[in-house]
Amino acid sequence: MMKSVLLAVVSALVLAACATTPQRTPSPNDPFAMPIEEFQQETAKLRANLKDGEPRELDEKEWERLDEILANMDELVGDATEIDQIPMNNRTRLYELRSSMLNLLVGDVEDEVVCFRQQTTGTRLKDRQRCYTLAQLQAEKFEAETLMRYIDSIPQGMDESGGF
């Protein structure tokens, strides 16, 4: 029941995007499929509803992740008022963040388990089967991407203090 209500709310957000501009659909080229200001207003409404426990309550970790996603989105959008003002690599990242936000809100993938063989290196090479939930894999991917963006932001040859 809760998943269907949540899915309905997320669908309403997506439908609002489609109703605003019927020829646009979310893509890496056009991550919001609606004007930036309208997307930000819809996101603010969604956040307010989530604080009221609608369509579902988020735990502390989910709130932290949502806040981080929204902060990253705000940073990438910056002062832009039109999608054309945002560089293409930032648009792609916005699309990924939007997708992460929707997955977080739906929350139905957490119990699915994915197993795969992983090779380890060392004196004894052998395959090991590793199993993770989709939520764990998504969290690890998100953390790795955040770390790589941080590393990429440090000029080469400099340490964090700005020295060489």
Coordinates of N, CA, C and O in Angstrom, one line a residue:
M1 N 0.8 -1.2 0.0 CA 0.0 0.0 0.0 C 0.9 1.3 0.0 O 0.6 2.2 -0.8
M2 N 1.9 1.3 0.9 CA 2.8 2.4 1.0 C 3.5 2.7 -0.3 O 3.7 3.8 -0.7
K3 N 4.0 1.6 -0.9 CA 4.8 1.7 -2.1 C 3.9 2.3 -3.2 O 4.3 3.1 -4.0
S4 N 2.6 1.9 -3.3 CA 1.7 2.4 -4.3 C 1.5 3.9 -4.1 O 1.4 4.6 -5.1
V5 N 1.3 4.3 -2.9 CA 1.1 5.7 -2.6 C 2.4 6.5 -3.0 O 2.3 7.6 -3.7
L6 N 3.5 6.0 -2.6 CA 4.8 6.6 -3.0 C 5.0 6.7 -4.5 O 5.4 7.7 -5.0
L7 N 4.7 5.6 -5.1 CA 4.8 5.6 -6.6 C 3.9 6.6 -7.2 O 4.2 7.2 -8.2
A8 N 2.7 6.8 -6.7 CA 1.7 7.7 -7.2 C 2.3 9.1 -7.1 O 2.1 10.0 -8.0
V9 N 2.9 9.5 -5.9 CA 3.4 10.8 -5.7 C 4.6 11.1 -6.7 O 4.7 12.1 -7.3
V10 N 5.5 10.1 -6.8 CA 6.6 10.3 -7.7 C 6.1 10.4 -9.1 O 6.6 11.2 -9.9
S11 N 5.1 9.6 -9.5 CA 4.5 9.7 -10.8 C 3.9 11.0 -11.0 O 4.0 11.6 -12.2
A12 N 3.3 11.6 -10.0 CA 2.7 12.9 -10.2 C 3.7 13.9 -10.4 O 3.5 14.8 -11.3
L13 N 4.9 13.8 -9.8 CA 6.0 14.7 -10.1 C 6.5 14.6 -11.5 O 6.7 15.6 -12.2
V14 N 6.6 13.4 -12.0 CA 7.0 13.2 -13.4 C 5.9 13.6 -14.3 O 6.2 14.3 -15.3
L15 N 4.7 13.4 -14.0 CA 3.6 13.8 -14.9 C 3.5 15.3 -14.9 O 3.2 15.9 -16.0
A16 N 3.8 16.0 -13.8 CA 3.8 17.4 -13.8 C 4.8 18.0 -14.7 O 4.6 18.9 -15.4
A17 N 6.0 17.3 -14.8 CA 7.0 17.7 -15.7 C 6.5 17.5 -17.2 O 6.7 18.4 -18.0
C18 N 5.8 16.4 -17.4 CA 5.4 16.1 -18.8 C 4.2 17.1 -19.2 O 4.1 17.5 -20.3
A19 N 3.4 17.4 -18.2 CA 2.2 18.3 -18.5 C 2.7 19.7 -18.8 O 2.1 20.4 -19.6
T20 N 3.8 20.1 -18.2 CA 4.3 21.5 -18.4 C 4.8 21.6 -19.8 O 4.6 22.6 -20.4
T21 N 5.6 20.7 -20.2 CA 6.2 20.7 -21.5 C 6.1 19.3 -22.1 O 7.0 18.5 -21.9
P22 N 5.0 19.0 -22.9 CA 4.7 17.7 -23.3 C 5.8 17.1 -24.2 O 6.0 15.9 -24.2
Q23 N 6.6 17.9 -24.9 CA 7.6 17.3 -25.8 C 8.9 16.9 -25.1 O 9.8 16.3 -25.7
R24 N 9.0 17.3 -23.8 CA 10.3 17.0 -23.1 C 10.1 15.8 -22.2 O 9.1 15.7 -21.5
T25 N 11.1 15.0 -22.1 CA 11.2 13.9 -21.2 C 12.6 13.9 -20.5 O 13.5 14.4 -21.2
P26 N 12.7 13.5 -19.3 CA 14.0 13.6 -18.6 C 15.1 12.8 -19.4 O 14.8 11.7 -19.8
S27 N 16.2 13.4 -19.5 CA 17.3 12.7 -20.2 C 18.6 13.4 -19.7 O 18.5 14.5 -19.1
P28 N 19.8 12.9 -20.0 CA 21.0 13.6 -19.6 C 21.1 15.0 -20.3 O 21.7 15.8 -19.7
N29 N 20.5 15.2 -21.4 CA 20.5 16.5 -22.1 C 19.5 17.4 -21.4 O 19.7 18.6 -21.4
D30 N 18.4 16.9 -20.9 CA 17.4 17.7 -20.2 C 16.9 17.0 -19.0 O 15.9 16.3 -19.0
P31 N 17.7 17.1 -17.9 CA 17.5 16.3 -16.7 C 16.1 16.5 -16.0 O 15.6 15.5 -15.4
F32 N 15.6 17.7 -16.1 CA 14.3 17.9 -15.3 C 13.1 17.8 -16.1 O 12.0 17.5 -15.6
A33 N 13.1 18.0 -17.4 CA 12.0 17.9 -18.3 C 10.9 19.0 -17.9 O 9.7 18.8 -18.1
M34 N 11.4 20.0 -17.3 CA 10.5 21.2 -16.9 C 11.5 22.3 -16.6 O 12.7 22.1 -16.5
P35 N 11.0 23.5 -16.6 CA 11.8 24.7 -16.3 C 12.5 24.5 -14.9 O 11.9 23.9 -14.0
I36 N 13.7 25.0 -14.8 CA 14.5 24.8 -13.6 C 13.7 25.3 -12.3 O 13.6 24.6 -11.3
E37 N 13.2 26.5 -12.5 CA 12.5 27.1 -11.3 C 11.3 26.2 -10.9 O 11.0 26.0 -9.7
E38 N 10.6 25.7 -11.9 CA 9.4 24.8 -11.5 C 9.9 23.5 -10.9 O 9.2 23.1 -9.9
F39 N 11.0 23.0 -11.4 CA 11.5 21.7 -10.7 C 11.9 22.0 -9.3 O 11.6 21.2 -8.4
Q40 N 12.5 23.1 -9.0 CA 12.9 23.5 -7.7 C 11.7 23.7 -6.8 O 11.7 23.3 -5.6
Q41 N 10.6 24.3 -7.3 CA 9.4 24.4 -6.5 C 8.8 23.1 -6.2 O 8.4 22.8 -5.1
E42 N 8.8 22.2 -7.2 CA 8.2 20.8 -7.0 C 9.0 20.1 -6.0 O 8.5 19.4 -5.1
T43 N 10.4 20.2 -6.0 CA 11.2 19.5 -5.1 C 11.0 20.1 -3.7 O 11.0 19.3 -2.7
A44 N 10.8 21.4 -3.5 CA 10.6 22.0 -2.2 C 9.3 21.4 -1.6 O 9.2 21.1 -0.4
K45 N 8.2 21.3 -2.5 CA 6.9 20.8 -2.1 C 7.1 19.3 -1.6 O 6.6 18.9 -0.6
L46 N 7.8 18.5 -2.4 CA 8.1 17.1 -2.1 C 8.8 17.0 -0.7 O 8.4 16.2 0.1
R47 N 9.8 17.9 -0.5 CA 10.6 17.8 0.7 C 9.7 18.2 1.9 O 9.8 17.6 3.0
A48 N 8.8 19.2 1.7 CA 7.9 19.6 2.8 C 6.9 18.4 3.1 O 6.6 18.1 4.3
N49 N 6.4 17.8 2.1 CA 5.5 16.6 2.3 C 6.2 15.5 3.0 O 5.7 14.8 3.9
L50 N 7.5 15.2 2.7 CA 8.3 14.2 3.3 C 8.5 14.5 4.8 O 8.5 13.6 5.6
K51 N 8.7 15.8 5.1 CA 8.8 16.1 6.5 C 7.5 15.8 7.3 O 7.6 15.5 8.5
D52 N 6.4 15.9 6.6 CA 5.1 15.6 7.2 C 4.8 14.1 7.2 O 3.8 13.6 7.6
G53 N 5.8 13.3 6.7 CA 5.6 11.8 6.6 C 4.9 11.3 5.4 O 4.5 10.2 5.4
E54 N 4.6 12.2 4.4 CA 3.9 11.8 3.2 C 4.8 11.8 2.0 O 5.6 12.8 1.9
P55 N 4.9 10.9 1.2 CA 4.1 9.7 1.2 C 4.7 8.6 2.1 O 4.0 7.6 2.3
R56 N 5.9 8.8 2.6 CA 6.5 7.8 3.5 C 7.5 8.6 4.4 O 8.0 9.6 4.0
E57 N 7.8 8.0 5.5 CA 8.8 8.5 6.4 C 10.2 8.1 6.0 O 10.3 6.9 5.6
L58 N 11.1 9.0 6.0 CA 12.5 8.7 5.7 C 13.3 8.5 7.0 O 13.0 9.2 8.0
D59 N 14.2 7.5 7.0 CA 15.0 7.4 8.2 C 16.2 8.5 8.1 O 16.3 9.2 7.2
E60 N 17.0 8.5 9.2 CA 18.0 9.6 9.3 C 19.0 9.5 8.1 O 19.4 10.5 7.5
K61 N 19.4 8.3 7.7 CA 20.4 8.1 6.6 C 19.8 8.5 5.3 O 20.4 9.1 4.5
E62 N 18.5 8.2 5.1 CA 17.8 8.6 3.9 C 17.7 10.2 3.8 O 17.9 10.7 2.7
W63 N 17.4 10.8 4.9 CA 17.4 12.3 5.0 C 18.7 12.9 4.6 O 18.8 13.8 3.8
E64 N 19.8 12.3 5.2 CA 21.1 12.8 4.9 C 21.4 12.6 3.4 O 22.0 13.5 2.8
R65 N 21.1 11.5 2.8 CA 21.3 11.3 1.4 C 20.5 12.2 0.5 O 21.0 12.8 -0.4
L66 N 19.2 12.4 0.9 CA 18.4 13.3 0.2 C 18.9 14.8 0.2 O 19.0 15.5 -0.8
D67 N 19.4 15.2 1.4 CA 19.9 16.5 1.6 C 21.2 16.7 0.7 O 21.4 17.7 0.1
E68 N 22.0 15.6 0.7 CA 23.2 15.7 -0.1 C 22.9 15.8 -1.6 O 23.5 16.5 -2.3
I69 N 22.0 15.0 -2.0 CA 21.6 15.0 -3.4 C 21.0 16.4 -3.8 O 21.4 17.0 -4.8
L70 N 20.2 16.9 -3.0 CA 19.6 18.3 -3.3 C 20.6 19.4 -3.3 O 20.6 20.3 -4.1
A71 N 21.6 19.3 -2.3 CA 22.7 20.3 -2.3 C 23.5 20.2 -3.5 O 23.9 21.2 -4.1
N72 N 23.8 19.0 -4.0 CA 24.6 18.8 -5.2 C 23.9 19.3 -6.4 O 24.5 20.0 -7.3
M73 N 22.6 19.1 -6.4 CA 21.8 19.6 -7.5 C 21.8 21.2 -7.5 O 22.0 21.8 -8.6
D74 N 21.6 21.8 -6.4 CA 21.6 23.2 -6.3 C 22.9 23.8 -6.7 O 23.0 24.8 -7.4
E75 N 24.0 23.1 -6.3 CA 25.4 23.6 -6.7 C 25.6 23.5 -8.2 O 26.1 24.4 -8.8
L76 N 25.1 22.4 -8.8 CA 25.3 22.2 -10.3 C 24.4 23.2 -11.1 O 24.8 23.7 -12.1
V77 N 23.2 23.5 -10.6 CA 22.3 24.5 -11.2 C 22.9 25.9 -11.1 O 22.9 26.7 -12.0
G78 N 23.4 26.2 -9.9 CA 23.9 27.6 -9.7 C 22.9 28.6 -9.9 O 21.8 28.6 -9.4
D79 N 23.3 29.6 -10.7 CA 22.4 30.8 -11.0 C 21.7 30.6 -12.3 O 21.0 31.5 -12.8
A80 N 21.8 29.4 -12.9 CA 21.1 29.2 -14.2 C 19.6 29.3 -14.1 O 19.0 28.8 -13.1
T81 N 19.0 29.9 -15.1 CA 17.5 29.9 -15.1 C 17.0 29.1 -16.3 O 15.8 28.8 -16.3
E82 N 17.9 28.8 -17.2 CA 17.5 27.9 -18.4 C 18.5 26.8 -18.5 O 19.6 26.9 -18.2
I83 N 18.0 25.6 -18.9 CA 18.8 24.4 -19.0 C 20.0 24.7 -20.0 O 21.1 24.1 -19.7
D84 N 19.9 25.5 -21.0 CA 21.0 25.8 -21.9 C 22.1 26.5 -21.2 O 23.2 26.5 -21.8
Q85 N 21.9 27.1 -20.1 CA 23.0 27.8 -19.4 C 23.9 26.8 -18.6 O 24.9 27.3 -18.0
I86 N 23.5 25.6 -18.5 CA 24.2 24.6 -17.7 C 25.1 23.8 -18.6 O 24.6 23.2 -19.6
P87 N 26.4 23.6 -18.3 CA 27.3 22.8 -19.2 C 26.8 21.4 -19.3 O 26.1 20.9 -18.3
M88 N 27.0 20.7 -20.4 CA 26.5 19.4 -20.6 C 26.9 18.4 -19.6 O 26.1 17.5 -19.2
N89 N 28.2 18.4 -19.1 CA 28.6 17.4 -18.1 C 27.8 17.6 -16.8 O 27.5 16.7 -16.1
N90 N 27.5 18.9 -16.5 CA 26.6 19.1 -15.3 C 25.2 18.7 -15.5 O 24.6 18.2 -14.6
R91 N 24.7 18.8 -16.7 CA 23.4 18.3 -17.0 C 23.3 16.7 -16.8 O 22.3 16.2 -16.3
T92 N 24.3 16.1 -17.3 CA 24.4 14.6 -17.1 C 24.4 14.3 -15.7 O 23.7 13.3 -15.2
R93 N 25.2 15.0 -14.9 CA 25.3 14.7 -13.4 C 23.9 15.0 -12.8 O 23.5 14.3 -11.9
L94 N 23.3 16.1 -13.2 CA 21.9 16.4 -12.7 C 20.9 15.3 -12.9 O 20.1 14.9 -12.1
Y95 N 21.0 14.7 -14.1 CA 20.1 13.6 -14.5 C 20.4 12.4 -13.5 O 19.5 11.8 -13.0
E96 N 21.7 12.1 -13.3 CA 22.1 11.0 -12.4 C 21.6 11.3 -11.0 O 21.0 10.4 -10.3
L97 N 21.7 12.5 -10.5 CA 21.2 12.9 -9.2 C 19.7 12.8 -9.1 O 19.2 12.3 -8.1
R98 N 19.0 13.2 -10.1 CA 17.6 13.1 -10.2 C 17.1 11.7 -10.1 O 16.2 11.3 -9.3
S99 N 17.8 10.8 -10.8 CA 17.5 9.4 -10.8 C 17.8 8.8 -9.4 O 17.0 8.0 -8.9
S100 N 18.9 9.2 -8.8 CA 19.2 8.8 -7.4 C 18.1 9.2 -6.4 O 17.8 8.4 -5.5
M101 N 17.7 10.4 -6.6 CA 16.6 10.9 -5.7 C 15.3 10.1 -5.9 O 14.7 9.7 -4.9
L102 N 14.9 9.8 -7.1 CA 13.7 9.0 -7.3 C 13.9 7.6 -6.7 O 13.0 7.1 -6.1
N103 N 15.1 7.0 -6.9 CA 15.3 5.7 -6.3 C 15.2 5.7 -4.8 O 14.7 4.8 -4.2
L104 N 15.8 6.8 -4.2 CA 15.7 6.9 -2.8 C 14.3 7.1 -2.3 O 13.9 6.5 -1.3
L105 N 13.5 7.9 -3.0 CA 12.1 8.1 -2.6 C 11.2 6.9 -2.8 O 10.4 6.6 -1.9
V106 N 11.5 6.1 -3.8 CA 10.7 4.9 -4.0 C 11.1 3.9 -3.0 O 10.2 3.2 -2.4
G107 N 12.4 3.7 -2.9 CA 12.9 2.8 -1.8 C 12.5 1.4 -1.9 O 12.6 0.7 -1.0
D108 N 12.1 0.9 -3.1 CA 11.6 -0.5 -3.2 C 12.7 -1.4 -3.6 O 12.5 -2.6 -3.7
V109 N 14.0 -0.9 -3.8 CA 15.0 -1.8 -4.3 C 15.9 -2.3 -3.2 O 16.8 -3.1 -3.4
E110 N 15.7 -1.9 -2.0 CA 16.6 -2.2 -0.9 C 16.7 -3.6 -0.6 O 17.7 -4.1 -0.1
D111 N 15.6 -4.4 -0.7 CA 15.7 -5.8 -0.3 C 16.2 -6.7 -1.5 O 16.4 -7.9 -1.2
E112 N 16.3 -6.2 -2.7 CA 16.8 -7.1 -3.8 C 18.2 -7.3 -3.6 O 19.0 -6.4 -3.3
V113 N 18.7 -8.6 -3.8 CA 20.1 -8.9 -3.6 C 20.7 -9.3 -4.9 O 20.0 -10.0 -5.7
V114 N 21.9 -8.8 -5.2 CA 22.6 -9.1 -6.4 C 23.9 -9.8 -6.0 O 24.6 -9.3 -5.1
C115 N 24.2 -10.9 -6.6 CA 25.4 -11.7 -6.3 C 26.2 -11.7 -7.6 O 25.7 -11.9 -8.7
F116 N 27.5 -11.6 -7.4 CA 28.4 -11.8 -8.6 C 29.8 -12.3 -8.1 O 30.1 -12.2 -6.9
R117 N 30.5 -12.8 -9.0 CA 31.9 -13.4 -8.7 C 32.9 -12.2 -8.7 O 32.9 -11.4 -9.6
Q118 N 33.7 -12.2 -7.7 CA 34.7 -11.1 -7.6 C 36.1 -11.8 -7.5 O 36.2 -12.7 -6.6
Q119 N 37.0 -11.4 -8.3 CA 38.3 -12.0 -8.2 C 39.2 -11.2 -7.2 O 39.1 -10.0 -7.2
T120 N 39.9 -11.9 -6.4 CA 40.8 -11.3 -5.5 C 42.2 -11.5 -5.9 O 42.5 -12.6 -6.6
T121 N 43.1 -10.6 -5.6 CA 44.5 -10.8 -6.1 C 45.3 -11.1 -4.8 O 45.0 -10.8 -3.7
G122 N 46.5 -11.6 -5.0 CA 47.4 -12.0 -3.9 C 48.0 -13.3 -4.2 O 48.1 -13.7 -5.3
T123 N 48.5 -14.0 -3.2 CA 49.2 -15.2 -3.4 C 48.3 -16.3 -3.8 O 48.7 -17.3 -4.4
R124 N 47.0 -16.2 -3.4 CA 46.0 -17.2 -3.8 C 44.9 -16.6 -4.6 O 44.0 -16.0 -4.1
L125 N 45.0 -16.7 -5.9 CA 44.0 -16.1 -6.8 C 42.8 -17.1 -6.8 O 42.9 -18.2 -7.1
K126 N 41.6 -16.5 -6.4 CA 40.4 -17.3 -6.5 C 39.2 -16.4 -6.6 O 39.2 -15.3 -6.1
D127 N 38.2 -17.0 -7.2 CA 36.9 -16.2 -7.2 C 36.2 -16.4 -5.9 O 36.2 -17.4 -5.3
R128 N 35.5 -15.3 -5.5 CA 34.6 -15.4 -4.4 C 33.3 -14.8 -4.8 O 33.2 -13.8 -5.5
Q129 N 32.2 -15.4 -4.3 CA 30.9 -14.8 -4.6 C 30.6 -13.8 -3.6 O 30.6 -14.1 -2.4
R130 N 30.2 -12.6 -4.0 CA 29.8 -11.5 -3.1 C 28.4 -11.2 -3.4 O 27.9 -11.1 -4.6
C131 N 27.6 -10.9 -2.4 CA 26.2 -10.6 -2.5 C 26.0 -9.2 -1.8 O 26.5 -9.0 -0.7
Y132 N 25.2 -8.4 -2.4 CA 24.9 -7.0 -1.9 C 23.5 -6.7 -2.2 O 22.9 -7.2 -3.2
T133 N 22.9 -5.9 -1.4 CA 21.5 -5.4 -1.8 C 21.8 -4.3 -2.8 O 22.8 -3.7 -2.9
L134 N 20.7 -4.0 -3.6 CA 20.8 -2.9 -4.6 C 21.1 -1.6 -3.9 O 21.8 -0.7 -4.4
A135 N 20.5 -1.4 -2.7 CA 20.7 -0.2 -2.0 C 22.2 0.0 -1.6 O 22.7 1.1 -1.7
Q136 N 22.8 -1.1 -1.2 CA 24.2 -1.0 -0.8 C 25.1 -0.7 -2.0 O 26.0 0.1 -2.0
L137 N 24.8 -1.3 -3.2 CA 25.5 -1.0 -4.4 C 25.3 0.5 -4.8 O 26.3 1.1 -5.2
Q138 N 24.1 0.9 -4.7 CA 23.8 2.3 -5.1 C 24.6 3.3 -4.1 O 25.1 4.3 -4.6
A139 N 24.6 3.0 -2.9 CA 25.2 3.8 -1.9 C 26.7 3.8 -2.1 O 27.4 4.9 -2.1
E140 N 27.3 2.7 -2.4 CA 28.7 2.6 -2.7 C 29.1 3.4 -4.0 O 30.1 4.1 -4.0
K141 N 28.2 3.3 -5.0 CA 28.5 4.0 -6.2 C 28.4 5.5 -6.0 O 29.3 6.3 -6.4
F142 N 27.4 5.9 -5.2 CA 27.3 7.4 -4.9 C 28.5 7.9 -4.1 O 29.0 8.9 -4.4
E143 N 28.9 7.1 -3.1 CA 30.1 7.5 -2.4 C 31.4 7.6 -3.2 O 32.2 8.5 -3.1
A144 N 31.5 6.6 -4.1 CA 32.7 6.6 -5.0 C 32.7 7.8 -5.9 O 33.7 8.4 -6.2
E145 N 31.5 8.1 -6.5 CA 31.4 9.2 -7.4 C 31.7 10.5 -6.6 O 32.4 11.4 -7.1
T146 N 31.2 10.7 -5.4 CA 31.5 11.8 -4.6 C 33.0 12.0 -4.3 O 33.6 13.1 -4.4
L147 N 33.6 10.9 -4.0 CA 35.1 10.9 -3.7 C 35.8 11.3 -5.0 O 36.8 12.1 -4.9
M148 N 35.5 10.7 -6.1 CA 36.2 11.1 -7.4 C 36.0 12.5 -7.7 O 36.9 13.2 -8.2
R149 N 34.8 13.1 -7.5 CA 34.6 14.5 -7.8 C 35.5 15.4 -6.8 O 36.0 16.4 -7.2
Y150 N 35.6 14.9 -5.6 CA 36.4 15.6 -4.6 C 37.9 15.6 -5.1 O 38.6 16.6 -5.1
I151 N 38.4 14.4 -5.5 CA 39.7 14.2 -5.9 C 40.0 15.1 -7.2 O 41.0 15.7 -7.3
D152 N 39.0 15.1 -8.1 CA 39.2 15.8 -9.3 C 39.2 17.3 -9.1 O 39.8 18.1 -9.9
S153 N 38.6 17.8 -8.0 CA 38.5 19.2 -7.7 C 39.8 19.8 -7.1 O 40.1 21.0 -7.2
I154 N 40.7 18.9 -6.7 CA 42.0 19.3 -6.1 C 43.0 19.5 -7.3 O 43.2 18.5 -8.0
P155 N 43.6 20.6 -7.5 CA 44.5 20.8 -8.5 C 45.7 19.8 -8.4 O 46.1 19.5 -7.3
Q156 N 46.1 19.3 -9.5 CA 47.2 18.3 -9.5 C 48.5 18.9 -8.9 O 48.8 20.0 -9.2
G157 N 49.1 18.1 -8.1 CA 50.4 18.5 -7.5 C 50.2 19.3 -6.1 O 51.1 19.6 -5.5
M158 N 48.9 19.5 -5.8 CA 48.6 20.3 -4.5 C 48.0 19.3 -3.5 O 47.3 18.4 -3.9
D159 N 48.3 19.6 -2.3 CA 47.6 18.8 -1.2 C 46.4 19.7 -0.8 O 46.2 20.8 -1.3
E160 N 45.7 19.2 0.2 CA 44.4 19.9 0.6 C 44.7 21.3 1.1 O 43.8 22.2 1.0
S161 N 45.9 21.5 1.7 CA 46.1 22.9 2.3 C 46.5 23.9 1.2 O 46.7 25.0 1.5
G162 N 46.7 23.4 -0.1 CA 47.0 24.3 -1.1 C 48.5 24.3 -1.4 O 49.0 25.1 -2.3
G163 N 49.3 23.6 -0.7 CA 50.8 23.5 -0.9 C 51.1 22.4 -1.8 O 50.3 21.5 -2.2
F164 N 52.4 22.4 -2.2 CA 52.9 21.4 -3.1 C 53.7 20.3 -2.4 O 54.2 20.3 -1.4

